[in-house]
Amino acid sequence: MNSVFLDVFFPKHSYSEAPISVITAILSENDTYQFAHISHEFGKLGFTKVKDLAGATLAKVSSIKLSGDTLTLLYGAMEKYSERLDELLISAISEHENENLIETQRMCKELLMHKPKDLDVMLLYANSLFDSKKYADCIHCLDNARNIHPNNSEFLSKFAFLVYVVASIDSN
C-alpha cells in the first residue's frame, strides 16, 4: 500500500463514536489471543473509538505491531467495517420499505453511532419517525440534520413538509 499521498489514515470514519473493538474484532477474526494483543496495541496509542484510528496519522498507525503489513491489515479492516455499515444501511432501507419502522429506527440509531453526520441515515431515521407519527422526535432528528447540513435542499424540503403536517395536525 502506497501511503505517501495520504494525510490521515481513513477520514471517512473520523466522526465514528463506535468502540475500537469493532475493528479489533475484524482484525482478530474471533481469535481471543489476537483480540487481546490488538486491543493492547490500540490501547498503547490511546485508541478507544473508531474515530481515533480513522483520524490518526499514518506514522502513528504504522507503529501498531500486527502480524503482517500493518497498514494493509488496518486498511482492510476499515474497508470491511465500512462495507458492514453499508450493508446495515441497505437493510434499514429495506426494513423501512417493508414498513418495519421499529427495526428501521433501531438500525438507524446504530448507524448514527458509527456515522453521526451521515445525512442519508438521518433522513431515513426522520422518515421512519414521521411514518410512526413520532413528530416531536422527527423534528428533533431533522433539527440535528439542519445543524450539520444547513443548506441541503433534500433536508430543507422534508423539514418544510414536516412543519406543514405538524401545523395541520395542531390546527385540528
Short mmCIF file of C-alpha atoms in Angstrom, two decimals:
data_model
loop_
_atom_site.label_atom_id
_atom_site.label_comp_id
_atom_site.label_asym_id
_atom_site.label_seq_id
_atom_site.Cartn_x
_atom_site.Cartn_y
_atom_site.Cartn_z
CA MET A 1 0.00 0.00 0.00
CA ASN A 2 1.46 3.35 -1.01
CA SER A 3 0.87 5.69 1.90
CA VAL A 4 2.83 8.71 0.73
CA PHE A 5 -0.19 10.68 -0.51
CA LEU A 6 -2.49 10.14 2.45
CA ASP A 7 -2.68 12.78 5.18
CA VAL A 8 -4.77 10.71 7.56
CA PHE A 9 -5.47 7.03 7.77
CA PHE A 10 -9.17 6.78 6.92
CA PRO A 11 -11.05 10.11 7.18
CA LYS A 12 -14.40 8.59 6.15
CA HIS A 13 -14.95 7.43 9.74
CA SER A 14 -13.34 10.31 11.61
CA TYR A 15 -16.61 11.04 13.46
CA SER A 16 -17.49 7.47 14.43
CA GLU A 17 -18.30 7.01 18.10
CA ALA A 18 -18.15 3.22 17.75
CA PRO A 19 -15.74 1.47 20.11
CA ILE A 20 -12.40 0.41 18.60
CA SER A 21 -13.38 -3.16 19.49
CA VAL A 22 -15.37 -3.36 16.23
CA ILE A 23 -12.11 -3.01 14.31
CA THR A 24 -10.28 -5.26 16.76
CA ALA A 25 -12.88 -7.99 16.19
CA ILE A 26 -12.46 -7.74 12.41
CA LEU A 27 -8.67 -7.94 12.69
CA SER A 28 -8.63 -10.79 15.22
CA GLU A 29 -11.11 -12.97 13.29
CA ASN A 30 -12.55 -14.46 16.52
CA ASP A 31 -9.12 -15.35 17.94
CA THR A 32 -9.24 -14.29 21.60
CA TYR A 33 -5.44 -14.13 21.90
CA GLN A 34 -5.21 -11.90 18.82
CA PHE A 35 -8.10 -9.79 20.10
CA ALA A 36 -6.27 -9.18 23.38
CA HIS A 37 -3.00 -8.40 21.57
CA ILE A 38 -4.62 -5.96 19.14
CA SER A 39 -6.61 -4.34 21.95
CA HIS A 40 -3.36 -3.81 23.81
CA GLU A 41 -1.74 -2.25 20.72
CA PHE A 42 -4.67 0.12 20.26
CA GLY A 43 -4.62 0.92 23.98
CA LYS A 44 -0.95 1.88 23.88
CA LEU A 45 -1.80 4.54 21.31
CA GLY A 46 -4.92 5.71 23.14
CA PHE A 47 -7.36 4.43 20.51
CA THR A 48 -10.68 3.79 22.22
CA LYS A 49 -13.04 4.66 19.35
CA VAL A 50 -13.01 4.11 15.60
CA LYS A 51 -12.62 7.87 15.11
CA ASP A 52 -9.27 7.70 16.95
CA LEU A 53 -7.93 5.26 14.38
CA ALA A 54 -9.61 6.99 11.44
CA GLY A 55 -8.11 10.35 12.29
CA ALA A 56 -4.64 9.09 13.14
CA THR A 57 -1.64 9.94 11.03
CA LEU A 58 -0.05 7.15 9.07
CA ALA A 59 3.09 7.46 11.20
CA LYS A 60 1.09 6.75 14.33
CA VAL A 61 -0.93 3.95 12.76
CA SER A 62 2.15 2.24 11.35
CA SER A 63 3.59 1.96 14.87
CA ILE A 64 0.93 -0.66 15.71
CA LYS A 65 2.51 -4.10 15.73
CA LEU A 66 0.39 -6.63 13.85
CA SER A 67 1.42 -9.84 12.16
CA GLY A 68 1.83 -8.79 8.53
CA ASP A 69 1.76 -5.40 6.85
CA THR A 70 0.07 -3.22 9.48
CA LEU A 71 -1.21 -0.55 7.11
CA THR A 72 -2.66 -3.10 4.70
CA LEU A 73 -4.32 -5.04 7.53
CA LEU A 74 -5.79 -1.92 9.13
CA TYR A 75 -6.95 -0.56 5.80
CA GLY A 76 -8.60 -3.90 5.03
CA ALA A 77 -10.31 -3.91 8.42
CA MET A 78 -11.59 -0.37 7.91
CA GLU A 79 -12.87 -1.33 4.45
CA LYS A 80 -14.69 -4.35 5.92
CA TYR A 81 -16.12 -2.12 8.66
CA SER A 82 -17.31 0.33 6.01
CA GLU A 83 -18.90 -2.49 3.97
CA ARG A 84 -20.76 -3.73 7.05
CA LEU A 85 -22.15 -0.26 7.65
CA ASP A 86 -23.23 -0.01 4.00
CA GLU A 87 -25.00 -3.38 4.34
CA LEU A 88 -26.70 -2.21 7.54
CA LEU A 89 -27.97 0.90 5.73
CA ILE A 90 -29.31 -1.22 2.88
CA SER A 91 -31.07 -3.43 5.44
CA ALA A 92 -32.51 -0.39 7.21
CA ILE A 93 -33.85 0.94 3.91
CA SER A 94 -35.39 -2.45 3.18
CA GLU A 95 -36.99 -2.58 6.64
CA HIS A 96 -38.43 0.88 6.06
CA GLU A 97 -39.80 -0.13 2.67
CA ASN A 98 -41.43 -3.15 4.36
CA GLU A 99 -42.90 -0.79 6.99
CA ASN A 100 -40.92 -2.35 9.84
CA LEU A 101 -40.49 1.05 11.41
CA ILE A 102 -39.25 -0.02 14.85
CA GLU A 103 -36.49 -2.11 13.27
CA THR A 104 -35.66 0.73 10.88
CA GLN A 105 -35.31 3.10 13.82
CA ARG A 106 -33.13 0.63 15.74
CA MET A 107 -30.83 0.20 12.76
CA CYS A 108 -30.66 3.94 12.17
CA LYS A 109 -29.71 4.57 15.80
CA GLU A 110 -26.91 2.03 15.43
CA LEU A 111 -25.77 3.60 12.17
CA LEU A 112 -25.79 7.07 13.72
CA MET A 113 -23.39 5.84 16.40
CA HIS A 114 -20.99 4.91 13.61
CA LYS A 115 -21.84 7.71 11.19
CA PRO A 116 -23.31 10.59 13.22
CA LYS A 117 -23.15 13.09 10.35
CA ASP A 118 -24.49 10.87 7.56
CA LEU A 119 -27.42 12.72 6.00
CA ASP A 120 -28.84 9.61 4.34
CA VAL A 121 -29.10 7.88 7.72
CA MET A 122 -30.53 11.00 9.36
CA LEU A 123 -33.21 11.34 6.68
CA LEU A 124 -34.12 7.64 6.81
CA TYR A 125 -34.41 7.87 10.58
CA ALA A 126 -36.55 11.01 10.31
CA ASN A 127 -38.77 9.36 7.69
CA SER A 128 -39.32 6.32 9.91
CA LEU A 129 -40.15 8.56 12.87
CA PHE A 130 -42.57 10.54 10.72
CA ASP A 131 -44.21 7.35 9.45
CA SER A 132 -44.56 6.24 13.10
CA LYS A 133 -46.28 9.56 13.85
CA LYS A 134 -43.48 10.44 16.29
CA TYR A 135 -43.48 14.03 15.11
CA ALA A 136 -41.57 15.57 18.01
CA ASP A 137 -38.78 13.01 17.62
CA CYS A 138 -38.81 13.57 13.88
CA ILE A 139 -38.46 17.33 14.33
CA HIS A 140 -35.59 16.77 16.76
CA CYS A 141 -33.85 14.48 14.26
CA LEU A 142 -34.34 16.94 11.40
CA ASP A 143 -33.15 19.79 13.59
CA ASN A 144 -29.92 17.87 14.23
CA ALA A 145 -29.58 17.31 10.49
CA ARG A 146 -30.17 21.02 9.85
CA ASN A 147 -27.35 21.92 12.21
CA ILE A 148 -24.95 19.61 10.35
CA HIS A 149 -26.21 20.17 6.78
CA PRO A 150 -27.87 23.62 6.81
CA ASN A 151 -28.00 24.11 3.03
CA ASN A 152 -29.08 20.67 1.83
CA SER A 153 -32.18 21.02 -0.35
CA GLU A 154 -33.50 17.49 0.28
CA PHE A 155 -33.38 18.06 4.01
CA LEU A 156 -34.95 21.51 3.76
CA SER A 157 -37.90 20.21 1.73
CA LYS A 158 -38.54 17.38 4.21
CA PHE A 159 -38.30 19.80 7.11
CA ALA A 160 -40.74 22.22 5.48
CA PHE A 161 -43.19 19.38 4.76
CA LEU A 162 -42.98 18.18 8.36
CA VAL A 163 -43.64 21.65 9.72
CA TYR A 164 -46.68 21.88 7.42
CA VAL A 165 -48.01 18.49 8.59
CA VAL A 166 -47.48 19.24 12.27
CA ALA A 167 -49.13 22.65 11.87
CA SER A 168 -52.09 20.97 10.15
CA ILE A 169 -52.42 18.44 12.96
CA ASP A 170 -52.19 21.15 15.64
CA SER A 171 -54.87 23.26 13.97
CA ASN A 172 -57.40 20.39 14.01
#
